[in-house]
Amino acid sequence: MPGVPAAPDMTTQPRPVYVIGGGPGGLAVAAALRARGVRAVVVEKSDGVGASWRRHYDRLHLHTTRRLSALPGLPMPRRFGGWVSRDDVVRYLEKYAEFHELEIVTGVEVTRLERDADGGWTLHATGGRVLTAAAVVVATGFNHTPRLPDWPGRDAYTGQLLHAADYRDPTPYAGRDVLVVGVGNTGAEIAVDLAEGGAARVRLAVRTAPHIVRRSTCGWPAQRTGILVRRLPVRLVDRLGALVARASVPDLSQYGLPRPSTGLYSRVKEGAIPVQDVGLIDAVRSGRVEPVAAVEAFDGAEVVLADGSRITPDAVVAATGYSRALEGLVGGLEDVLDERGRPRTHGAHTPARAPGLYFTGFSNPISGMFREMARDAEEIARAVQRRLRAPRA
């Protein structure tokens, strides 16, 4: 067809670059590699792309704008609106894989990586599969394995206890007393969902007061502010954040949510992203969501809080985060993970003792995860292309 470049011939590349994970980060890297003529094979343990997004709760929308959340080579459709829903994210990822004609293997889990003597990689996968790769990109996701704290008495708790990963919608909790544990974006949104969906009472257990920001102010998304300030000094952004918060977010101290004592960007550097308001402020002020102290233990049907009080909810939803769960995959490689199990390198950077190994999607940046994964994809593709062209020692 005139004007349309021919697809690169990659059949002569016997050792492809393997991308582990068929979420947005993995698909973006595979597309960027393919655009540079590098054969990339995505290995996904579930039966389709975007598996983690399919499992999220029903009301979830991207907290970043549609325009700033597209992956390389394919805009998100305008019909998705400004804040893209979970279902539309899944549709986009499916279309993205189809549009870029990505090579994807589903139903296979890579369990261990080994560095080869010739500079390549061996991947051990389920079913006894052994795959050889020129390079490997790990994109198994920030939200990989649900983390449930080992609270004293947890196993003997007689009420319903579930992780937020298993929460879908408020219907099963109509008329019930529910405690949500954790006031990150997930916990805050689930609490609002429950309050709006008919729960008789909703309490929100808070250990550390969060920074709350408006998702958009006068048409200006918080994400754009995050992009503008992410290279500025931390102290300066902390001061600016405090000024903006006082001007745009009411003081909720009397309701149990005081303003944080640590600056917004200081908290981001520690890994705590601000909570975007999707109804929490109004729900707290109206009493439909009641902040309470952090959970310390369980005792039969009771939940013991950090202030010594005891409550008896019908159900507890633990929005207590996820672990990266990389130890089995790369834990045998030296200096790849830090003491918290997180990759020491990301994007185009590769570990000194594991060259040819790349990571994407393991941070939660203030500028937006989709945006940063898209940027990582292009940088990783360039780095891999340079590496494959370089003469071997």
CSV table of C-alpha atoms in Angstrom, one decimal:
chain,number,residue,atom,x,y,z
A,1,MET,CA,0.0,0.0,0.0
A,2,PRO,CA,1.6,3.3,-1.0
A,3,GLY,CA,2.8,5.5,1.8
A,4,VAL,CA,2.7,2.8,4.4
A,5,PRO,CA,6.1,1.4,5.4
A,6,ALA,CA,6.6,-2.3,5.3
A,7,ALA,CA,6.7,-4.1,8.7
A,8,PRO,CA,10.3,-4.9,9.7
A,9,ASP,CA,11.4,-8.4,9.0
A,10,MET,CA,12.3,-9.9,12.4
A,11,THR,CA,12.2,-13.6,11.5
A,12,THR,CA,16.0,-13.7,11.4
A,13,GLN,CA,16.2,-12.9,15.1
A,14,PRO,CA,16.3,-16.3,16.8
A,15,ARG,CA,16.8,-14.8,20.2
A,16,PRO,CA,14.2,-12.1,20.8
A,17,VAL,CA,13.9,-9.7,23.6
A,18,TYR,CA,11.5,-11.2,26.1
A,19,VAL,CA,9.1,-8.8,27.9
A,20,ILE,CA,7.6,-10.3,31.0
A,21,GLY,CA,4.2,-9.0,31.7
A,22,GLY,CA,1.3,-8.0,29.3
A,23,GLY,CA,0.2,-4.8,31.1
A,24,PRO,CA,0.6,-1.3,29.8
A,25,GLY,CA,4.4,-1.2,30.6
A,26,GLY,CA,5.2,-4.4,28.9
A,27,LEU,CA,3.0,-3.7,25.8
A,28,ALA,CA,4.6,-0.2,25.5
A,29,VAL,CA,8.1,-1.6,25.5
A,30,ALA,CA,7.2,-4.3,23.0
A,31,ALA,CA,5.7,-1.8,20.6
A,32,ALA,CA,8.7,0.6,20.9
A,33,LEU,CA,11.1,-2.3,20.2
A,34,ARG,CA,9.1,-3.5,17.3
A,35,ALA,CA,9.1,0.0,15.8
A,36,ARG,CA,12.9,-0.2,15.9
A,37,GLY,CA,13.0,-3.5,14.2
A,38,VAL,CA,13.8,-5.5,17.3
A,39,ARG,CA,11.8,-8.7,17.8
A,40,ALA,CA,10.0,-8.6,21.2
A,41,VAL,CA,7.9,-11.4,22.6
A,42,VAL,CA,5.6,-10.6,25.5
A,43,VAL,CA,5.1,-13.4,28.0
A,44,GLU,CA,1.9,-13.0,30.1
A,45,LYS,CA,0.9,-15.5,32.8
A,46,SER,CA,-2.8,-14.8,32.5
A,47,ASP,CA,-5.0,-15.5,29.5
A,48,GLY,CA,-5.0,-12.0,28.1
A,49,VAL,CA,-3.4,-8.5,28.2
A,50,GLY,CA,-4.2,-6.0,31.0
A,51,ALA,CA,-4.9,-8.7,33.6
A,52,SER,CA,-4.4,-6.5,36.6
A,53,TRP,CA,-6.7,-3.8,35.2
A,54,ARG,CA,-9.4,-6.4,34.6
A,55,ARG,CA,-9.3,-7.2,38.3
A,56,HIS,CA,-9.6,-3.7,39.7
A,57,TYR,CA,-12.8,-2.4,41.3
A,58,ASP,CA,-15.6,-1.3,38.9
A,59,ARG,CA,-15.7,2.4,39.5
A,60,LEU,CA,-11.9,2.9,39.0
A,61,HIS,CA,-10.8,5.6,36.5
A,62,LEU,CA,-7.3,6.7,35.7
A,63,HIS,CA,-6.3,9.6,37.9
A,64,THR,CA,-4.3,10.9,35.0
A,65,THR,CA,-5.7,12.6,31.9
A,66,ARG,CA,-6.5,10.7,28.7
A,67,ARG,CA,-4.1,12.8,26.6
A,68,LEU,CA,-1.2,12.2,29.0
A,69,SER,CA,-1.9,8.5,29.5
A,70,ALA,CA,-1.5,7.2,25.9
A,71,LEU,CA,1.2,4.7,25.2
A,72,PRO,CA,3.7,5.1,22.2
A,73,GLY,CA,2.1,5.0,18.8
A,74,LEU,CA,-1.6,5.0,19.6
A,75,PRO,CA,-3.6,7.9,21.2
A,76,MET,CA,-6.5,7.0,23.5
A,77,PRO,CA,-9.9,7.7,21.8
A,78,ARG,CA,-11.6,10.9,22.6
A,79,ARG,CA,-14.8,9.0,23.3
A,80,PHE,CA,-13.1,7.7,26.5
A,81,GLY,CA,-13.5,11.1,28.1
A,82,GLY,CA,-11.1,13.0,30.1
A,83,TRP,CA,-10.7,10.4,32.9
A,84,VAL,CA,-10.6,7.0,31.4
A,85,SER,CA,-12.6,4.2,33.1
A,86,ARG,CA,-11.2,0.8,34.0
A,87,ASP,CA,-13.1,-1.0,31.2
A,88,ASP,CA,-11.9,1.5,28.6
A,89,VAL,CA,-8.3,1.1,29.8
A,90,VAL,CA,-8.7,-2.7,29.1
A,91,ARG,CA,-10.2,-2.0,25.7
A,92,TYR,CA,-7.3,0.3,24.9
A,93,LEU,CA,-4.7,-2.3,25.9
A,94,GLU,CA,-6.4,-4.9,23.7
A,95,LYS,CA,-6.5,-2.5,20.8
A,96,TYR,CA,-2.9,-1.5,21.4
A,97,ALA,CA,-1.7,-5.1,21.1
A,98,GLU,CA,-3.7,-5.6,18.0
A,99,PHE,CA,-2.7,-2.3,16.4
A,100,HIS,CA,1.0,-2.9,16.9
A,101,GLU,CA,0.7,-6.6,15.9
A,102,LEU,CA,2.5,-7.6,19.1
A,103,GLU,CA,3.8,-11.1,19.5
A,104,ILE,CA,2.2,-12.3,22.8
A,105,VAL,CA,2.3,-15.6,24.5
A,106,THR,CA,-0.4,-16.0,27.2
A,107,GLY,CA,-0.8,-18.6,29.9
A,108,VAL,CA,2.9,-18.9,30.6
A,109,GLU,CA,4.7,-17.6,33.7
A,110,VAL,CA,8.4,-16.9,33.8
A,111,THR,CA,9.6,-18.1,37.2
A,112,ARG,CA,13.4,-17.5,37.1
A,113,LEU,CA,16.0,-15.6,35.0
A,114,GLU,CA,19.6,-16.7,34.5
A,115,ARG,CA,22.5,-14.8,33.0
A,116,ASP,CA,24.3,-16.7,30.2
A,117,ALA,CA,28.0,-16.8,29.7
A,118,ASP,CA,27.7,-15.2,26.2
A,119,GLY,CA,25.8,-12.2,27.5
A,120,GLY,CA,22.3,-13.4,26.8
A,121,TRP,CA,19.6,-14.7,29.1
A,122,THR,CA,17.8,-17.9,29.9
A,123,LEU,CA,14.2,-17.8,31.1
A,124,HIS,CA,12.7,-20.7,33.0
A,125,ALA,CA,8.9,-20.8,32.7
A,126,THR,CA,6.0,-23.0,33.6
A,127,GLY,CA,5.5,-26.2,31.8
A,128,GLY,CA,9.3,-26.9,31.9
A,129,ARG,CA,9.8,-24.3,29.2
A,130,VAL,CA,13.3,-22.9,28.7
A,131,LEU,CA,13.6,-19.7,26.6
A,132,THR,CA,16.7,-17.9,25.4
A,133,ALA,CA,16.7,-14.1,25.1
A,134,ALA,CA,19.0,-11.4,23.8
A,135,ALA,CA,17.7,-9.1,26.6
A,136,VAL,CA,14.9,-9.2,29.1
A,137,VAL,CA,12.4,-6.5,30.2
A,138,VAL,CA,10.6,-7.1,33.5
A,139,ALA,CA,7.2,-5.4,33.5
A,140,THR,CA,5.2,-7.6,36.0
A,141,GLY,CA,3.7,-4.5,37.6
A,142,PHE,CA,3.6,-2.3,40.6
A,143,ASN,CA,0.4,-4.0,41.9
A,144,HIS,CA,1.5,-7.6,41.6
A,145,THR,CA,0.8,-9.5,44.8
A,146,PRO,CA,-1.8,-8.2,47.4
A,147,ARG,CA,-0.1,-7.5,50.8
A,148,LEU,CA,-2.2,-8.2,53.9
A,149,PRO,CA,-0.5,-7.2,57.2
A,150,ASP,CA,-0.1,-10.0,59.7
A,151,TRP,CA,-2.2,-8.4,62.4
A,152,PRO,CA,-2.4,-10.2,65.7
A,153,GLY,CA,-5.6,-12.2,65.8
A,154,ARG,CA,-6.2,-11.8,62.1
A,155,ASP,CA,-6.8,-15.5,61.4
A,156,ALA,CA,-9.3,-15.9,64.1
A,157,TYR,CA,-11.4,-12.8,63.1
A,158,THR,CA,-15.0,-13.8,62.8
A,159,GLY,CA,-16.1,-11.0,60.5
A,160,GLN,CA,-15.4,-10.8,56.7
A,161,LEU,CA,-11.8,-9.7,55.8
A,162,LEU,CA,-10.7,-9.2,52.3
A,163,HIS,CA,-8.0,-7.3,50.4
A,164,ALA,CA,-8.9,-4.4,48.2
A,165,ALA,CA,-7.8,-6.6,45.2
A,166,ASP,CA,-10.9,-8.7,45.8
A,167,TYR,CA,-13.3,-5.7,46.1
A,168,ARG,CA,-15.5,-5.1,43.0
A,169,ASP,CA,-18.5,-3.0,43.9
A,170,PRO,CA,-20.6,-2.0,46.9
A,171,THR,CA,-23.6,-4.2,46.2
A,172,PRO,CA,-22.6,-7.0,48.7
A,173,TYR,CA,-22.1,-4.5,51.5
A,174,ALA,CA,-25.4,-2.7,51.3
A,175,GLY,CA,-26.8,-2.1,54.8
A,176,ARG,CA,-23.6,-3.4,56.4
A,177,ASP,CA,-21.0,-1.8,58.6
A,178,VAL,CA,-17.7,-1.7,56.8
A,179,LEU,CA,-14.2,-0.7,57.8
A,180,VAL,CA,-11.7,0.3,55.1
A,181,VAL,CA,-8.1,0.1,56.1
A,182,GLY,CA,-5.6,2.4,54.4
A,183,VAL,CA,-6.1,5.9,53.0
A,184,GLY,CA,-4.2,5.7,49.8
A,185,ASN,CA,-6.1,6.4,46.5
A,186,THR,CA,-7.5,2.9,46.5
A,187,GLY,CA,-8.8,3.0,50.1
A,188,ALA,CA,-10.2,6.5,49.8
A,189,GLU,CA,-12.1,5.6,46.6
A,190,ILE,CA,-13.5,2.3,47.9
A,191,ALA,CA,-14.7,4.1,51.1
A,192,VAL,CA,-16.5,6.6,48.9
A,193,ASP,CA,-17.9,3.8,46.7
A,194,LEU,CA,-19.3,2.0,49.8
A,195,ALA,CA,-20.8,5.2,51.2
A,196,GLU,CA,-22.5,6.0,47.9
A,197,GLY,CA,-23.5,2.4,47.3
A,198,GLY,CA,-25.6,1.9,50.4
A,199,ALA,CA,-23.4,0.7,53.2
A,200,ALA,CA,-24.9,1.4,56.6
A,201,ARG,CA,-21.7,2.8,58.0
A,202,VAL,CA,-18.2,3.3,56.5
A,203,ARG,CA,-15.1,3.9,58.6
A,204,LEU,CA,-11.7,4.6,57.2
A,205,ALA,CA,-8.7,3.5,59.3
A,206,VAL,CA,-5.8,6.0,59.0
A,207,ARG,CA,-2.3,5.5,60.2
A,208,THR,CA,-0.7,8.5,58.5
A,209,ALA,CA,-2.7,11.4,57.4
A,210,PRO,CA,-2.5,11.7,53.6
A,211,HIS,CA,-2.0,14.7,51.4
A,212,ILE,CA,-5.3,15.3,49.5
A,213,VAL,CA,-5.3,17.1,46.2
A,214,ARG,CA,-8.0,18.1,43.8
A,215,ARG,CA,-7.9,15.9,40.7
A,216,SER,CA,-8.5,19.1,38.6
A,217,THR,CA,-8.8,22.7,39.5
A,218,CYS,CA,-10.4,25.1,37.1
A,219,GLY,CA,-9.7,22.7,34.3
A,220,TRP,CA,-6.0,22.3,35.3
A,221,PRO,CA,-5.3,18.6,36.1
A,222,ALA,CA,-3.1,17.8,39.1
A,223,GLN,CA,-1.1,15.6,36.9
A,224,ARG,CA,0.2,18.6,34.9
A,225,THR,CA,1.4,20.2,38.1
A,226,GLY,CA,3.1,17.0,39.0
A,227,ILE,CA,4.9,17.0,35.6
A,228,LEU,CA,6.0,20.7,36.1
A,229,VAL,CA,7.4,20.3,39.6
A,230,ARG,CA,9.0,16.9,39.6
A,231,ARG,CA,12.4,18.3,38.7
A,232,LEU,CA,12.3,21.1,41.3
A,233,PRO,CA,13.9,21.0,44.7
A,234,VAL,CA,11.9,18.9,47.2
A,235,ARG,CA,11.6,21.7,49.8
A,236,LEU,CA,10.3,24.2,47.2
A,237,VAL,CA,7.6,21.8,46.1
A,238,ASP,CA,6.7,21.0,49.7
A,239,ARG,CA,6.1,24.8,50.3
A,240,LEU,CA,4.2,25.2,47.1
A,241,GLY,CA,2.1,22.1,47.9
A,242,ALA,CA,1.2,23.5,51.3
A,243,LEU,CA,0.1,26.8,49.8
A,244,VAL,CA,-2.1,25.1,47.2
A,245,ALA,CA,-3.6,22.7,49.8
A,246,ARG,CA,-4.6,25.5,52.1
A,247,ALA,CA,-6.2,27.3,49.2
A,248,SER,CA,-8.1,24.4,47.6
A,249,VAL,CA,-8.6,21.7,50.3
A,250,PRO,CA,-10.5,22.3,53.5
A,251,ASP,CA,-9.0,21.5,56.9
A,252,LEU,CA,-10.5,18.1,57.9
A,253,SER,CA,-8.8,18.0,61.3
A,254,GLN,CA,-12.0,18.1,63.2
A,255,TYR,CA,-13.1,15.0,61.3
A,256,GLY,CA,-10.0,13.0,62.0
A,257,LEU,CA,-7.9,13.9,59.0
A,258,PRO,CA,-5.4,16.5,60.0
A,259,ARG,CA,-3.1,18.1,57.5
A,260,PRO,CA,0.1,16.1,57.2
A,261,SER,CA,3.2,17.3,59.1
A,262,THR,CA,5.5,16.1,56.3
A,263,GLY,CA,5.6,18.0,53.0
A,264,LEU,CA,3.8,16.6,49.9
A,265,TYR,CA,6.9,16.0,47.7
A,266,SER,CA,8.9,14.7,50.7
A,267,ARG,CA,6.2,12.0,51.0
A,268,VAL,CA,6.3,11.3,47.3
A,269,LYS,CA,10.0,10.6,47.5
A,270,GLU,CA,9.2,8.1,50.3
A,271,GLY,CA,6.8,6.4,48.0
A,272,ALA,CA,3.5,7.9,49.1
A,273,ILE,CA,1.5,9.5,46.3
A,274,PRO,CA,-1.1,12.1,47.2
A,275,VAL,CA,-4.8,11.1,47.4
A,276,GLN,CA,-6.8,12.6,44.5
A,277,ASP,CA,-10.2,13.7,45.7
A,278,VAL,CA,-12.9,11.7,43.9
A,279,GLY,CA,-15.5,12.4,46.6
A,280,LEU,CA,-13.6,11.8,49.9
A,281,ILE,CA,-13.7,15.4,51.1
A,282,ASP,CA,-17.4,15.7,50.8
A,283,ALA,CA,-18.0,12.2,52.2
A,284,VAL,CA,-15.9,12.9,55.3
A,285,ARG,CA,-17.4,16.3,55.9
A,286,SER,CA,-20.9,14.9,55.6
A,287,GLY,CA,-20.1,12.0,58.0
A,288,ARG,CA,-20.7,9.3,55.4
A,289,VAL,CA,-17.1,8.3,55.8
A,290,GLU,CA,-15.7,8.4,59.3
A,291,PRO,CA,-11.9,8.4,59.7
A,292,VAL,CA,-10.7,6.3,62.7
A,293,ALA,CA,-7.3,5.3,64.1
A,294,ALA,CA,-5.2,2.6,62.5
A,295,VAL,CA,-5.8,-1.1,63.0
A,296,GLU,CA,-3.6,-2.7,65.6
A,297,ALA,CA,-5.2,-6.2,66.0
A,298,PHE,CA,-8.2,-8.4,65.8
A,299,ASP,CA,-10.0,-10.0,68.7
A,300,GLY,CA,-12.8,-12.4,67.8
A,301,ALA,CA,-15.4,-10.2,66.1
A,302,GLU,CA,-13.7,-7.0,67.2
A,303,VAL,CA,-11.1,-4.8,65.5
A,304,VAL,CA,-8.7,-3.1,68.0
A,305,LEU,CA,-7.6,0.3,66.9
A,306,ALA,CA,-4.4,2.2,67.7
A,307,ASP,CA,-6.1,4.6,70.1
A,308,GLY,CA,-7.3,1.6,72.2
A,309,SER,CA,-10.9,1.7,71.0
A,310,ARG,CA,-12.7,-1.4,69.7
A,311,ILE,CA,-15.2,-1.6,66.9
A,312,THR,CA,-17.2,-4.5,65.4
A,313,PRO,CA,-17.7,-4.0,61.7
A,314,ASP,CA,-19.4,-6.6,59.5
A,315,ALA,CA,-16.6,-6.5,57.0
A,316,VAL,CA,-13.0,-5.2,56.7
A,317,VAL,CA,-11.6,-4.2,53.3
A,318,ALA,CA,-7.8,-3.9,53.6
A,319,ALA,CA,-6.4,-1.4,51.1
A,320,THR,CA,-2.9,-2.2,52.3
A,321,GLY,CA,-1.0,-2.2,49.1
A,322,TYR,CA,0.9,-4.8,47.1
A,323,SER,CA,4.4,-6.3,46.9
A,324,ARG,CA,6.5,-6.4,43.8
A,325,ALA,CA,7.2,-10.2,44.3
A,326,LEU,CA,10.4,-10.2,42.3
A,327,GLU,CA,12.5,-12.3,44.6
A,328,GLY,CA,11.7,-15.6,42.9
A,329,LEU,CA,12.3,-14.2,39.4
A,330,VAL,CA,15.5,-12.2,39.9
A,331,GLY,CA,16.4,-12.7,43.6
A,332,GLY,CA,19.3,-15.0,42.6
A,333,LEU,CA,21.0,-12.2,40.7
A,334,GLU,CA,23.4,-10.0,42.6
A,335,ASP,CA,22.7,-6.3,43.3
A,336,VAL,CA,19.4,-6.3,41.2
A,337,LEU,CA,16.9,-5.7,44.1
A,338,ASP,CA,17.3,-3.4,47.1
A,339,GLU,CA,16.6,-4.3,50.7
A,340,ARG,CA,12.8,-3.8,50.1
A,341,GLY,CA,12.7,-6.0,47.1
A,342,ARG,CA,12.5,-3.2,44.6
A,343,PRO,CA,14.6,-3.0,41.4
A,344,ARG,CA,17.7,-0.9,41.9
A,345,THR,CA,17.4,0.3,38.3
A,346,HIS,CA,14.6,1.3,36.0
A,347,GLY,CA,14.0,2.4,32.5
A,348,ALA,CA,17.0,2.5,30.2
A,349,HIS,CA,19.4,1.8,33.1
A,350,THR,CA,20.5,-1.8,33.5
A,351,PRO,CA,22.2,-3.4,36.6
A,352,ALA,CA,26.0,-3.4,36.4
A,353,ARG,CA,26.1,-7.1,37.2
A,354,ALA,CA,23.1,-8.0,35.1
A,355,PRO,CA,23.5,-6.1,31.8
A,356,GLY,CA,20.7,-6.5,29.4
A,357,LEU,CA,18.0,-6.7,32.1
A,358,TYR,CA,15.6,-3.8,32.3
A,359,PHE,CA,12.6,-2.9,34.5
A,360,THR,CA,9.6,-0.7,33.9
A,361,GLY,CA,6.4,0.1,35.9
A,362,PHE,CA,7.8,-0.3,39.4
A,363,SER,CA,7.4,3.2,40.6
A,364,ASN,CA,4.4,5.4,41.2
A,365,PRO,CA,5.5,8.8,39.9
A,366,ILE,CA,3.7,12.1,40.7
A,367,SER,CA,3.7,12.8,36.9
A,368,GLY,CA,1.5,9.7,36.1
A,369,MET,CA,2.4,6.0,35.8
A,370,PHE,CA,1.2,5.6,32.2
A,371,ARG,CA,3.1,8.6,31.1
A,372,GLU,CA,6.3,7.5,32.7
A,373,MET,CA,5.9,3.9,31.3
A,374,ALA,CA,5.5,5.4,27.8
A,375,ARG,CA,8.7,7.4,28.3
A,376,ASP,CA,10.5,4.4,29.7
A,377,ALA,CA,9.4,2.3,26.7
A,378,GLU,CA,11.1,4.6,24.2
A,379,GLU,CA,14.3,4.9,26.3
A,380,ILE,CA,14.5,1.1,26.9
A,381,ALA,CA,14.0,0.4,23.2
A,382,ARG,CA,16.8,2.8,22.3
A,383,ALA,CA,19.1,1.2,24.9
A,384,VAL,CA,18.3,-2.3,23.8
A,385,GLN,CA,18.8,-1.4,20.1
A,386,ARG,CA,22.3,0.1,20.9
A,387,ARG,CA,23.1,-3.0,23.0
A,388,LEU,CA,22.2,-5.5,20.3
A,389,ARG,CA,24.2,-3.5,17.7
A,390,ALA,CA,27.3,-3.3,19.8
A,391,PRO,CA,30.0,-5.8,19.1
A,392,ARG,CA,30.3,-8.6,21.6
A,393,ALA,CA,33.6,-8.8,23.6
